[in-house]
Amino acid sequence: MTIVRIGATSRPAEPASLPSADTIGAKAANLAQMAALGLPVPPAFVLPVRLCAAIVRGDGDARAKLREGLAEGVRFLEETTGRVLGDRRRPLLVSVRSGAARSMPGMLDTVLDVGATPEAVHGLIRRTGNPRFAWDCRRRFLESFGSVVLGVDPAMLTAPRAALVAAEGATRVEDLDGEAMERLTRAYAEALDDDGDAAPADPMAQLEAAAQAVYRSWMGERARTYRALEHLEYLEGTAVTVQAMVFGNRSLTSGSGVAFSRDPSSGAPEPVIDVLFEAQGEDVVSGSRSPQTETALARTVPKAAQALRRILVTLEQAFRDVQDVEFTIEDGNLWMLQTRSAKRTPRAALRIAIDLVHEGIISPEEGLARVGALDPEALVEARLIDVGAPFLHGTGASAGVAVGRVAFSSQSAQRLADGGEPVILVRPDTSTSDVAGFSVSAGIVTAVGGRTAHAALVARQMGKPCVAGCSELAVDPQAGVAWVGETRIVEGDWLSVDGGAGAVYRERGRIAVDRLETELREVERWRDLPAHA
């Protein structure tokens, strides 16, 4: 079994010698290139794409190759980090991530904190002196493993979590102290044991089960739906990347975030950075919490904020495109976990292509190639009229405007769309499992989440306006009702959405459209240039 090591040498590799996305997936290929650029990347190893189909089929030979690759890879990680998987004194915890040859944001599964056995928790406490952090890692592992690997009913863990949070007088699990977090992990373990689906005590068994689950997620419903919508049926499968954990939940100067080197919604040449402190990456990209901005990052960890700005410039020049990165800060130190070309709205794609040509990053020829695939009907600036003042504000997560009838689920969105109605999908938060609802909706509104959640990425890619993190919005999808203060919203009501301004209107507005004449004239000028000018 051949694995690919990332971060295996102290000296960066030549980019030309790096493995291709077809072999190890785009996520791992880009991770390897970041390491080759000398950027701070936690060590990792990759199991190849070609193993995916055989694992999904359940071939015995494939499982043997998987075990062989995992054993070799773990030896590499242990040698590189000086830690041991599941150890009571120097524990190594790992993440298990997916990655196809083309980006499929949030459509495949991830398992974090693998190796967080009770023994490893004591090792983390010994190393850090922080019991809350250690038990939080165990809590996150059981939630992730239970959901992705064991496929347990979410209520099995949400019920004890809600009960303990209420008993402690807290509002969310992140507010629990170390002692309460320890009790919560024991409640989780008991719930999983009672159901006969306990997480293995052996960390290598955890790792093997997690890797198999990530491979199997290739055939999950949301992944298959996304491939059909994006015409990616030709892809052969996903790779699996196993990476040493760095911990955004370790301290007050730790956190996780997502950044874009330019605004993927408007195309403005300024970074867009979202961060959650004392959090791991899934907290940000899941859209289940509303993040803070670059201002908070610069105030809390100024050196990491400055380093991130520099790295965004480096990555944009190296990949010659706007980048979407995931990062973690552990005790003030910045680590890069992922980079990829950013999903963007058509309007942003036009502006970004023009700016990259002006800056000499790409040629006019390449600029023409990038804008040539854009729908001319989408290259407009739309605005709402006859809407009055907004009754709800949030974060503009995807630019554009839309008017439609409210739906609270993908199923009701489909039903309204089948009846010929434009739809505004309104959700407490958005997950990538809502992708079918996105595809038939004109716009999206959420109570929590931010610009950098996976769901917002998908909305931009589909050209759907999205307003996220509307803190005054309370949504009850089961009851089919939402509230903004005393204002009641039911399925079928009309809403108007301005995804650029982050505004939602109670009225049924009208949409006026202006062509982007200045930008389109610049593109026409490129056509008249001599080849290779």
Short mmCIF file of C-alpha atoms in Angstrom, two decimals:
data_model
loop_
_atom_site.label_atom_id
_atom_site.label_comp_id
_atom_site.label_asym_id
_atom_site.label_seq_id
_atom_site.Cartn_x
_atom_site.Cartn_y
_atom_site.Cartn_z
CA MET A 1 0.00 0.00 0.00
CA THR A 2 1.55 3.32 -1.10
CA ILE A 3 0.76 6.37 0.97
CA VAL A 4 1.79 9.97 0.35
CA ARG A 5 3.50 11.79 3.22
CA ILE A 6 3.03 15.54 3.71
CA GLY A 7 5.51 17.41 5.88
CA ALA A 8 7.93 14.50 5.71
CA THR A 9 11.10 16.56 5.33
CA SER A 10 12.44 19.72 6.89
CA ARG A 11 13.18 21.14 3.42
CA PRO A 12 10.23 22.00 1.14
CA ALA A 13 9.77 19.81 -1.93
CA GLU A 14 9.74 21.09 -5.50
CA PRO A 15 6.11 21.67 -6.61
CA ALA A 16 6.75 19.74 -9.85
CA SER A 17 7.45 16.59 -7.84
CA LEU A 18 4.17 16.68 -5.94
CA PRO A 19 1.44 14.08 -6.51
CA SER A 20 -1.59 15.04 -8.60
CA ALA A 21 -5.14 15.76 -7.48
CA ASP A 22 -6.30 12.74 -9.49
CA THR A 23 -4.15 10.54 -7.24
CA ILE A 24 -4.64 12.03 -3.78
CA GLY A 25 -7.54 14.46 -4.24
CA ALA A 26 -7.40 18.22 -4.68
CA LYS A 27 -7.46 18.91 -0.94
CA ALA A 28 -4.36 16.81 -0.21
CA ALA A 29 -2.56 17.97 -3.38
CA ASN A 30 -3.01 21.59 -2.34
CA LEU A 31 -1.97 20.74 1.22
CA ALA A 32 1.23 19.22 -0.18
CA GLN A 33 1.86 22.35 -2.24
CA MET A 34 1.41 24.56 0.82
CA ALA A 35 4.03 22.45 2.59
CA ALA A 36 6.25 22.79 -0.49
CA LEU A 37 5.92 26.57 -0.20
CA GLY A 38 7.25 26.35 3.35
CA LEU A 39 3.95 27.28 4.99
CA PRO A 40 3.02 25.93 8.46
CA VAL A 41 1.15 22.68 7.70
CA PRO A 42 0.63 19.91 10.29
CA PRO A 43 2.14 16.59 9.10
CA ALA A 44 -0.24 14.25 7.30
CA PHE A 45 -0.44 11.18 5.11
CA VAL A 46 -2.87 10.35 2.33
CA LEU A 47 -4.60 7.14 1.28
CA PRO A 48 -5.24 7.34 -2.48
CA VAL A 49 -8.42 7.84 -4.50
CA ARG A 50 -8.00 4.46 -6.21
CA LEU A 51 -8.81 2.66 -2.94
CA CYS A 52 -12.23 4.30 -2.64
CA ALA A 53 -14.33 2.10 -4.95
CA ALA A 54 -12.93 -1.12 -3.46
CA ILE A 55 -13.62 0.04 0.11
CA VAL A 56 -17.17 1.06 -0.84
CA ARG A 57 -17.70 -2.42 -2.35
CA GLY A 58 -16.33 -4.03 0.82
CA ASP A 59 -13.46 -5.90 -0.86
CA GLY A 60 -11.43 -7.83 1.73
CA ASP A 61 -8.17 -7.10 -0.06
CA ALA A 62 -8.92 -3.38 0.05
CA ARG A 63 -9.41 -3.49 3.81
CA ALA A 64 -6.05 -5.21 4.20
CA LYS A 65 -4.42 -2.47 2.09
CA LEU A 66 -6.19 0.15 4.19
CA ARG A 67 -4.81 -1.32 7.44
CA GLU A 68 -1.33 -1.51 5.92
CA GLY A 69 -1.46 2.12 4.80
CA LEU A 70 -2.79 3.33 8.15
CA ALA A 71 -0.09 1.49 10.09
CA GLU A 72 2.66 2.95 7.88
CA GLY A 73 1.15 6.42 8.05
CA VAL A 74 0.74 6.43 11.82
CA ARG A 75 4.39 5.40 12.22
CA PHE A 76 5.33 8.43 10.10
CA LEU A 77 3.15 10.81 12.14
CA GLU A 78 4.48 9.45 15.44
CA GLU A 79 8.09 9.83 14.30
CA THR A 80 7.44 13.35 12.98
CA THR A 81 5.51 14.68 15.98
CA GLY A 82 7.17 12.76 18.82
CA ARG A 83 3.71 11.68 20.00
CA VAL A 84 1.94 8.32 20.06
CA LEU A 85 -1.62 7.62 18.97
CA GLY A 86 -3.78 7.15 22.09
CA ASP A 87 -0.82 7.43 24.46
CA ARG A 88 -1.36 8.28 28.15
CA ARG A 89 1.62 10.66 28.29
CA ARG A 90 2.27 12.08 24.81
CA PRO A 91 -0.98 11.50 22.92
CA LEU A 92 -1.32 12.01 19.18
CA LEU A 93 -4.81 12.85 17.93
CA VAL A 94 -5.61 12.96 14.22
CA SER A 95 -8.27 14.21 11.84
CA VAL A 96 -9.58 11.98 9.05
CA ARG A 97 -10.66 14.02 6.04
CA SER A 98 -11.99 13.43 2.54
CA GLY A 99 -10.90 14.95 -0.77
CA ALA A 100 -11.91 14.27 -4.37
CA ALA A 101 -10.05 15.46 -7.46
CA ARG A 102 -12.54 18.35 -7.63
CA SER A 103 -13.69 20.38 -4.65
CA MET A 104 -16.98 19.22 -3.09
CA PRO A 105 -17.24 21.57 -0.06
CA GLY A 106 -18.92 19.89 2.89
CA MET A 107 -20.41 17.05 0.84
CA LEU A 108 -18.14 14.31 2.20
CA ASP A 109 -17.50 13.33 5.79
CA THR A 110 -14.78 14.24 8.29
CA VAL A 111 -13.96 12.69 11.67
CA LEU A 112 -11.98 14.82 14.12
CA ASP A 113 -10.03 14.05 17.30
CA VAL A 114 -9.54 10.38 16.45
CA GLY A 115 -7.43 8.78 19.17
CA ALA A 116 -9.17 10.70 21.98
CA THR A 117 -9.49 7.67 24.23
CA PRO A 118 -9.91 8.17 28.01
CA GLU A 119 -6.19 7.38 28.37
CA ALA A 120 -5.29 10.01 25.77
CA VAL A 121 -7.48 12.56 27.58
CA HIS A 122 -5.33 12.10 30.70
CA GLY A 123 -2.27 12.61 28.51
CA LEU A 124 -3.69 15.87 27.16
CA ILE A 125 -4.39 17.04 30.71
CA ARG A 126 -0.83 16.17 31.72
CA ARG A 127 0.61 18.05 28.70
CA THR A 128 -1.57 21.15 28.87
CA GLY A 129 -2.85 21.42 32.43
CA ASN A 130 -6.27 22.11 30.89
CA PRO A 131 -8.89 19.46 31.76
CA ARG A 132 -11.70 21.31 29.99
CA PHE A 133 -9.80 21.30 26.69
CA ALA A 134 -8.94 17.62 27.04
CA TRP A 135 -12.51 16.51 27.78
CA ASP A 136 -13.81 18.79 25.02
CA CYS A 137 -11.65 16.83 22.56
CA ARG A 138 -13.16 13.58 23.85
CA ARG A 139 -16.66 15.10 23.57
CA ARG A 140 -16.03 16.19 19.99
CA PHE A 141 -14.63 12.79 19.05
CA LEU A 142 -17.68 10.93 20.36
CA GLU A 143 -20.05 13.32 18.54
CA SER A 144 -18.11 13.04 15.29
CA PHE A 145 -17.56 9.29 15.47
CA GLY A 146 -21.15 8.62 16.54
CA SER A 147 -22.58 10.64 13.66
CA VAL A 148 -20.22 9.74 10.81
CA VAL A 149 -19.02 6.23 11.65
CA LEU A 150 -21.76 4.70 13.78
CA GLY A 151 -24.61 6.59 12.13
CA VAL A 152 -26.50 6.87 15.42
CA ASP A 153 -29.74 8.83 15.76
CA PRO A 154 -28.64 12.41 16.61
CA ALA A 155 -31.15 12.47 19.49
CA MET A 156 -29.05 9.81 21.26
CA LEU A 157 -26.42 12.47 21.98
CA THR A 158 -28.38 15.72 21.75
CA ALA A 159 -30.75 14.63 24.54
CA PRO A 160 -28.06 14.11 27.24
CA ARG A 161 -26.23 17.21 26.00
CA ALA A 162 -29.33 19.40 26.28
CA ALA A 163 -30.15 17.98 29.71
CA LEU A 164 -26.68 18.64 31.09
CA VAL A 165 -26.42 22.12 29.56
CA ALA A 166 -29.78 23.02 31.14
CA ALA A 167 -28.80 21.51 34.51
CA GLU A 168 -25.62 23.61 34.52
CA GLY A 169 -27.56 26.79 33.76
CA ALA A 170 -25.61 27.23 30.51
CA THR A 171 -26.95 28.18 27.10
CA ARG A 172 -24.67 26.01 24.95
CA VAL A 173 -22.21 23.17 25.31
CA GLU A 174 -19.24 25.52 24.80
CA ASP A 175 -20.09 27.17 28.14
CA LEU A 176 -19.53 23.99 30.19
CA ASP A 177 -16.53 23.77 32.51
CA GLY A 178 -14.10 20.85 32.57
CA GLU A 179 -15.94 18.83 35.21
CA ALA A 180 -19.26 19.14 33.37
CA MET A 181 -17.58 18.31 30.07
CA GLU A 182 -16.18 15.12 31.61
CA ARG A 183 -19.66 14.12 32.79
CA LEU A 184 -21.03 14.81 29.32
CA THR A 185 -18.49 12.52 27.66
CA ARG A 186 -19.41 9.76 30.12
CA ALA A 187 -23.09 10.27 29.30
CA TYR A 188 -22.24 9.99 25.60
CA ALA A 189 -20.24 6.81 26.14
CA GLU A 190 -23.07 5.26 28.15
CA ALA A 191 -25.62 6.17 25.48
CA LEU A 192 -23.47 4.60 22.75
CA ASP A 193 -22.78 1.51 24.89
CA ASP A 194 -26.48 1.05 25.64
CA ASP A 195 -27.25 1.14 21.93
CA GLY A 196 -24.58 -1.46 21.19
CA ASP A 197 -22.61 1.00 19.04
CA ALA A 198 -19.75 1.95 21.34
CA ALA A 199 -16.71 3.71 19.91
CA PRO A 200 -13.72 1.33 19.98
CA ALA A 201 -11.27 1.73 22.86
CA ASP A 202 -8.36 0.90 20.53
CA PRO A 203 -7.24 4.09 18.71
CA MET A 204 -6.13 2.14 15.60
CA ALA A 205 -9.58 0.56 15.42
CA GLN A 206 -11.07 4.06 15.66
CA LEU A 207 -8.83 5.20 12.84
CA GLU A 208 -9.66 2.29 10.55
CA ALA A 209 -13.40 2.73 11.11
CA ALA A 210 -13.15 6.49 10.49
CA ALA A 211 -11.18 6.03 7.25
CA GLN A 212 -13.71 3.50 5.96
CA ALA A 213 -16.58 5.85 6.82
CA VAL A 214 -14.96 8.75 4.98
CA TYR A 215 -14.46 6.57 1.89
CA ARG A 216 -18.09 5.39 2.13
CA SER A 217 -19.37 8.96 2.33
CA TRP A 218 -18.58 9.13 -1.40
CA MET A 219 -21.88 7.35 -1.98
CA GLY A 220 -23.87 9.42 0.54
CA GLU A 221 -27.02 11.14 -0.65
CA ARG A 222 -25.75 14.72 -0.43
CA ALA A 223 -22.50 13.81 -2.23
CA ARG A 224 -24.38 12.08 -5.05
CA THR A 225 -26.84 14.99 -5.33
CA TYR A 226 -23.99 17.50 -5.49
CA ARG A 227 -22.12 15.53 -8.17
CA ALA A 228 -25.29 15.37 -10.27
CA LEU A 229 -25.96 19.11 -9.89
CA GLU A 230 -22.36 20.05 -10.69
CA HIS A 231 -21.87 17.42 -13.45
CA LEU A 232 -19.08 15.66 -11.55
CA GLU A 233 -20.26 12.09 -12.13
CA TYR A 234 -16.97 11.31 -13.86
CA LEU A 235 -15.00 11.56 -10.60
CA GLU A 236 -13.67 8.20 -9.40
CA GLY A 237 -13.89 8.69 -5.65
CA THR A 238 -12.32 10.41 -2.68
CA ALA A 239 -8.92 10.14 -1.06
CA VAL A 240 -8.55 10.05 2.73
CA THR A 241 -6.13 12.40 4.49
CA VAL A 242 -5.03 11.62 8.06
CA GLN A 243 -3.44 14.66 9.70
CA ALA A 244 -2.02 15.44 13.13
CA MET A 245 -4.53 17.57 15.03
CA VAL A 246 -3.78 21.15 15.95
CA PHE A 247 -6.23 22.50 18.47
CA GLY A 248 -8.28 25.63 18.01
CA ASN A 249 -10.16 24.77 21.21
CA ARG A 250 -7.04 24.70 23.39
CA SER A 251 -7.02 28.21 24.92
CA LEU A 252 -8.28 31.80 24.71
CA THR A 253 -5.58 32.48 22.08
CA SER A 254 -6.65 29.50 20.01
CA GLY A 255 -9.32 29.31 17.35
CA SER A 256 -10.32 28.09 13.90
CA GLY A 257 -11.38 29.99 10.85
CA VAL A 258 -11.88 30.34 7.15
CA ALA A 259 -10.47 33.09 4.96
CA PHE A 260 -10.78 34.18 1.34
CA SER A 261 -7.99 36.14 -0.29
CA ARG A 262 -10.69 38.34 -1.92
CA ASP A 263 -14.40 38.78 -1.36
CA PRO A 264 -16.00 35.83 -3.21
CA SER A 265 -19.42 37.48 -3.11
CA SER A 266 -18.65 40.91 -4.61
CA GLY A 267 -15.13 40.37 -5.96
CA ALA A 268 -13.71 43.26 -3.91
CA PRO A 269 -9.90 42.95 -3.51
CA GLU A 270 -9.94 42.61 0.27
CA PRO A 271 -9.67 39.42 2.33
CA VAL A 272 -12.76 38.00 4.00
CA ILE A 273 -11.83 36.33 7.29
CA ASP A 274 -14.11 34.59 9.80
CA VAL A 275 -12.91 33.04 13.06
CA LEU A 276 -14.29 31.34 16.15
CA PHE A 277 -12.10 31.29 19.26
CA GLU A 278 -11.82 28.19 21.44
CA ALA A 279 -13.29 26.23 18.52
CA GLN A 280 -12.37 23.57 16.01
CA GLY A 281 -12.83 23.90 12.26
CA GLU A 282 -16.17 22.12 12.01
CA ASP A 283 -17.69 24.80 14.25
CA VAL A 284 -16.97 27.39 11.54
CA VAL A 285 -17.73 25.54 8.30
CA SER A 286 -20.85 23.78 9.58
CA GLY A 287 -22.69 27.08 9.88
CA SER A 288 -23.98 26.13 13.34
CA ARG A 289 -22.36 29.18 15.00
CA SER A 290 -21.94 32.78 13.89
CA PRO A 291 -18.21 33.67 13.69
CA GLN A 292 -16.26 36.86 14.38
CA THR A 293 -14.33 38.88 11.81
CA GLU A 294 -10.72 39.81 11.10
CA THR A 295 -11.00 42.69 13.58
CA ALA A 296 -11.42 40.23 16.46
CA LEU A 297 -8.59 38.06 15.09
CA ALA A 298 -6.18 41.01 14.94
CA ARG A 299 -7.13 42.09 18.45
CA THR A 300 -6.70 38.65 20.03
CA VAL A 301 -3.71 37.18 18.13
CA PRO A 302 -2.14 40.04 16.13
CA LYS A 303 0.94 38.08 14.97
CA ALA A 304 -1.20 35.25 13.62
CA ALA A 305 -3.51 37.75 11.91
CA GLN A 306 -0.55 39.42 10.18
CA ALA A 307 0.88 36.05 9.15
CA LEU A 308 -2.47 35.01 7.69
CA ARG A 309 -2.61 38.16 5.55
CA ARG A 310 0.87 37.42 4.18
CA ILE A 311 0.02 33.79 3.49
CA LEU A 312 -3.13 34.75 1.58
CA VAL A 313 -0.99 36.84 -0.79
CA THR A 314 1.51 33.98 -1.17
CA LEU A 315 -1.22 31.45 -1.95
CA GLU A 316 -3.03 33.67 -4.43
CA GLN A 317 0.21 34.22 -6.36
CA ALA A 318 1.18 30.54 -6.20
CA PHE A 319 -2.23 29.22 -7.35
CA ARG A 320 -2.97 32.25 -9.58
CA ASP A 321 -6.52 32.49 -8.31
CA VAL A 322 -8.57 33.62 -5.34
CA GLN A 323 -8.08 31.17 -2.48
CA ASP A 324 -10.43 29.80 0.16
CA VAL A 325 -8.38 28.61 3.14
CA GLU A 326 -9.06 26.90 6.44
CA PHE A 327 -6.73 27.64 9.33
CA THR A 328 -6.27 26.88 13.01
CA ILE A 329 -4.52 28.95 15.65
CA GLU A 330 -3.12 26.98 18.60
CA ASP A 331 -1.85 29.12 21.48
CA GLY A 332 -1.26 32.02 19.07
CA ASN A 333 0.52 29.93 16.41
CA LEU A 334 -1.01 29.81 12.92
CA TRP A 335 -1.44 26.51 11.06
CA MET A 336 -2.80 26.08 7.52
CA LEU A 337 -5.14 23.14 6.97
CA GLN A 338 -6.53 23.66 3.47
CA THR A 339 -6.55 25.89 0.42
CA ARG A 340 -8.59 25.73 -2.77
CA SER A 341 -9.86 28.05 -5.49
CA ALA A 342 -12.79 29.96 -4.00
CA LYS A 343 -16.37 29.41 -5.10
CA ARG A 344 -17.70 32.80 -6.21
CA THR A 345 -20.74 34.51 -7.64
CA PRO A 346 -20.75 35.25 -11.39
CA ARG A 347 -20.47 38.98 -10.71
CA ALA A 348 -17.48 38.38 -8.42
CA ALA A 349 -15.90 36.05 -11.00
CA LEU A 350 -15.98 38.83 -13.59
CA ARG A 351 -14.46 41.44 -11.30
CA ILE A 352 -11.81 39.06 -9.95
CA ALA A 353 -10.73 38.02 -13.46
CA ILE A 354 -10.33 41.68 -14.45
CA ASP A 355 -8.34 42.52 -11.31
CA LEU A 356 -6.05 39.48 -11.70
CA VAL A 357 -5.28 40.56 -15.28
CA HIS A 358 -4.58 44.14 -14.17
CA GLU A 359 -2.24 42.85 -11.44
CA GLY A 360 -0.34 40.64 -13.89
CA ILE A 361 -1.25 37.40 -12.08
CA ILE A 362 -3.00 36.01 -15.18
CA SER A 363 -2.89 37.03 -18.84
CA PRO A 364 -5.80 38.58 -20.78
CA GLU A 365 -6.04 35.26 -22.65
CA GLU A 366 -6.54 33.39 -19.41
CA GLY A 367 -8.94 36.06 -18.20
CA LEU A 368 -11.06 35.47 -21.30
CA ALA A 369 -11.03 31.75 -20.67
CA ARG A 370 -12.21 32.25 -17.08
CA VAL A 371 -15.11 34.56 -17.93
CA GLY A 372 -16.08 32.69 -21.10
CA ALA A 373 -17.98 30.03 -19.14
CA LEU A 374 -20.04 32.61 -17.23
CA ASP A 375 -23.72 32.97 -18.02
CA PRO A 376 -24.18 36.42 -19.67
CA GLU A 377 -27.57 36.70 -17.97
CA ALA A 378 -25.85 36.48 -14.59
CA LEU A 379 -23.35 39.27 -15.33
CA VAL A 380 -25.61 41.99 -14.00
CA GLU A 381 -26.06 44.08 -10.90
CA ALA A 382 -29.53 43.42 -9.53
CA ARG A 383 -31.30 45.59 -6.95
CA LEU A 384 -34.58 45.46 -5.11
CA ILE A 385 -37.21 48.17 -5.50
CA ASP A 386 -40.54 48.77 -3.76
CA VAL A 387 -39.41 47.04 -0.56
CA GLY A 388 -39.29 49.79 2.07
CA ALA A 389 -37.01 49.28 5.06
CA PRO A 390 -35.56 45.85 5.95
CA PHE A 391 -37.15 44.08 8.90
CA LEU A 392 -34.20 41.74 9.41
CA HIS A 393 -30.42 42.06 9.10
CA GLY A 394 -27.66 39.47 8.93
CA THR A 395 -24.34 38.84 7.22
CA GLY A 396 -24.28 39.09 3.45
CA ALA A 397 -22.94 35.63 2.65
CA SER A 398 -23.64 35.57 -1.10
CA ALA A 399 -24.43 38.67 -3.15
CA GLY A 400 -27.50 39.12 -5.30
CA VAL A 401 -31.20 39.69 -4.75
CA ALA A 402 -34.21 37.40 -4.75
CA VAL A 403 -37.95 37.50 -4.11
CA GLY A 404 -39.90 34.39 -3.23
CA ARG A 405 -42.20 32.45 -0.97
CA VAL A 406 -40.89 31.06 2.33
CA ALA A 407 -40.02 27.37 2.66
CA PHE A 408 -38.59 25.87 5.85
CA SER A 409 -37.16 22.62 4.41
CA SER A 410 -35.70 21.27 1.19
CA GLN A 411 -38.86 19.19 0.74
CA SER A 412 -41.21 22.17 0.99
CA ALA A 413 -38.89 24.21 -1.24
CA GLN A 414 -39.13 21.51 -3.88
CA ARG A 415 -42.92 21.41 -3.53
CA LEU A 416 -43.29 25.17 -3.99
CA ALA A 417 -40.82 25.19 -6.88
CA ASP A 418 -42.70 22.37 -8.60
CA GLY A 419 -45.79 24.59 -8.39
CA GLY A 420 -43.97 27.33 -10.29
CA GLU A 421 -43.27 29.58 -7.27
CA PRO A 422 -39.93 31.28 -6.54
CA VAL A 423 -38.64 30.11 -3.14
CA ILE A 424 -36.72 31.65 -0.23
CA LEU A 425 -35.33 28.82 1.93
CA VAL A 426 -35.38 29.90 5.61
CA ARG A 427 -33.44 27.71 8.05
CA PRO A 428 -32.12 27.88 11.65
CA ASP A 429 -28.74 27.15 10.11
CA THR A 430 -27.72 25.63 6.82
CA SER A 431 -25.88 22.41 6.27
CA THR A 432 -24.71 20.84 3.08
CA SER A 433 -27.53 18.31 3.45
CA ASP A 434 -29.76 21.19 2.25
CA VAL A 435 -28.08 21.18 -1.17
CA ALA A 436 -31.22 19.91 -2.95
CA GLY A 437 -33.20 22.78 -1.40
CA PHE A 438 -30.53 25.28 -2.48
CA SER A 439 -30.79 24.16 -6.07
CA VAL A 440 -34.51 25.01 -6.36
CA SER A 441 -34.47 28.18 -4.23
CA ALA A 442 -34.02 31.75 -5.38
CA GLY A 443 -32.42 32.80 -2.07
CA ILE A 444 -31.45 31.57 1.39
CA VAL A 445 -31.82 33.08 4.90
CA THR A 446 -30.40 31.58 8.13
CA ALA A 447 -30.53 32.45 11.82
CA VAL A 448 -26.89 31.50 12.50
CA GLY A 449 -23.77 30.91 10.44
CA GLY A 450 -21.46 33.13 8.43
CA ARG A 451 -19.92 33.93 5.08
CA THR A 452 -17.44 31.09 5.28
CA ALA A 453 -19.68 28.13 6.15
CA HIS A 454 -19.72 25.32 3.59
CA ALA A 455 -23.38 26.09 2.86
CA ALA A 456 -22.53 29.71 1.99
CA LEU A 457 -19.82 28.44 -0.37
CA VAL A 458 -22.36 26.27 -2.16
CA ALA A 459 -24.84 29.18 -2.34
CA ARG A 460 -22.21 31.36 -4.04
CA GLN A 461 -21.25 28.61 -6.44
CA MET A 462 -24.91 28.26 -7.44
CA GLY A 463 -25.35 32.03 -7.69
CA LYS A 464 -27.96 32.11 -4.91
CA PRO A 465 -28.18 35.22 -2.68
CA CYS A 466 -27.73 34.28 0.97
CA VAL A 467 -28.14 36.23 4.21
CA ALA A 468 -26.70 34.31 7.18
CA GLY A 469 -26.48 34.89 10.92
CA CYS A 470 -29.77 36.80 11.36
CA SER A 471 -29.60 36.84 15.15
CA GLU A 472 -33.16 38.20 15.61
CA LEU A 473 -34.63 35.32 13.58
CA ALA A 474 -36.07 32.27 15.39
CA VAL A 475 -37.01 29.37 13.14
CA ASP A 476 -39.07 26.27 14.01
CA PRO A 477 -38.99 24.12 10.86
CA GLN A 478 -41.13 21.36 12.38
CA ALA A 479 -43.92 23.83 13.20
CA GLY A 480 -43.47 25.61 9.87
CA VAL A 481 -43.11 29.04 11.47
CA ALA A 482 -40.46 31.70 12.13
CA TRP A 483 -40.49 34.80 14.29
CA VAL A 484 -38.73 38.16 14.13
CA GLY A 485 -39.78 39.80 17.37
CA GLU A 486 -43.58 39.84 17.22
CA THR A 487 -43.65 39.31 13.45
CA ARG A 488 -44.77 35.80 12.48
CA ILE A 489 -43.64 34.19 9.22
CA VAL A 490 -45.29 31.06 7.84
CA GLU A 491 -44.62 28.89 4.82
CA GLY A 492 -45.75 30.59 1.63
CA ASP A 493 -45.25 34.17 2.90
CA TRP A 494 -43.35 36.49 0.58
CA LEU A 495 -39.83 37.71 1.43
CA SER A 496 -37.28 39.77 -0.47
CA VAL A 497 -33.55 39.20 0.10
CA ASP A 498 -30.49 41.35 -0.62
CA GLY A 499 -27.49 39.07 -0.16
CA GLY A 500 -24.96 41.85 -0.68
CA ALA A 501 -26.41 44.18 1.96
CA GLY A 502 -27.36 41.35 4.33
CA ALA A 503 -30.95 42.60 4.41
CA VAL A 504 -34.32 40.82 4.39
CA TYR A 505 -37.62 42.57 3.60
CA ARG A 506 -41.17 41.60 4.51
CA GLU A 507 -42.52 43.01 1.24
CA ARG A 508 -42.81 41.32 -2.14
CA GLY A 509 -40.35 43.55 -3.95
CA ARG A 510 -39.46 43.90 -7.60
CA ILE A 511 -36.04 43.31 -9.12
CA ALA A 512 -34.32 45.86 -11.36
CA VAL A 513 -31.26 44.78 -13.33
CA ASP A 514 -28.30 46.84 -14.59
CA ARG A 515 -25.66 45.38 -16.90
CA LEU A 516 -22.03 45.59 -15.78
CA GLU A 517 -21.12 47.73 -18.76
CA THR A 518 -17.69 48.91 -17.59
CA GLU A 519 -16.51 45.41 -16.76
CA LEU A 520 -17.90 43.93 -19.97
CA ARG A 521 -16.19 46.62 -22.07
CA GLU A 522 -12.88 45.64 -20.43
CA VAL A 523 -13.43 42.00 -21.40
CA GLU A 524 -14.21 43.06 -24.98
CA ARG A 525 -10.92 44.99 -25.02
CA TRP A 526 -9.05 41.77 -24.25
CA ARG A 527 -10.54 40.17 -27.34
CA ASP A 528 -8.90 42.82 -29.50
CA LEU A 529 -5.43 42.32 -28.00
CA PRO A 530 -2.79 40.39 -29.97
CA ALA A 531 -2.28 36.81 -28.78
CA HIS A 532 0.04 36.51 -25.75
CA ALA A 533 -0.07 40.29 -25.21
#
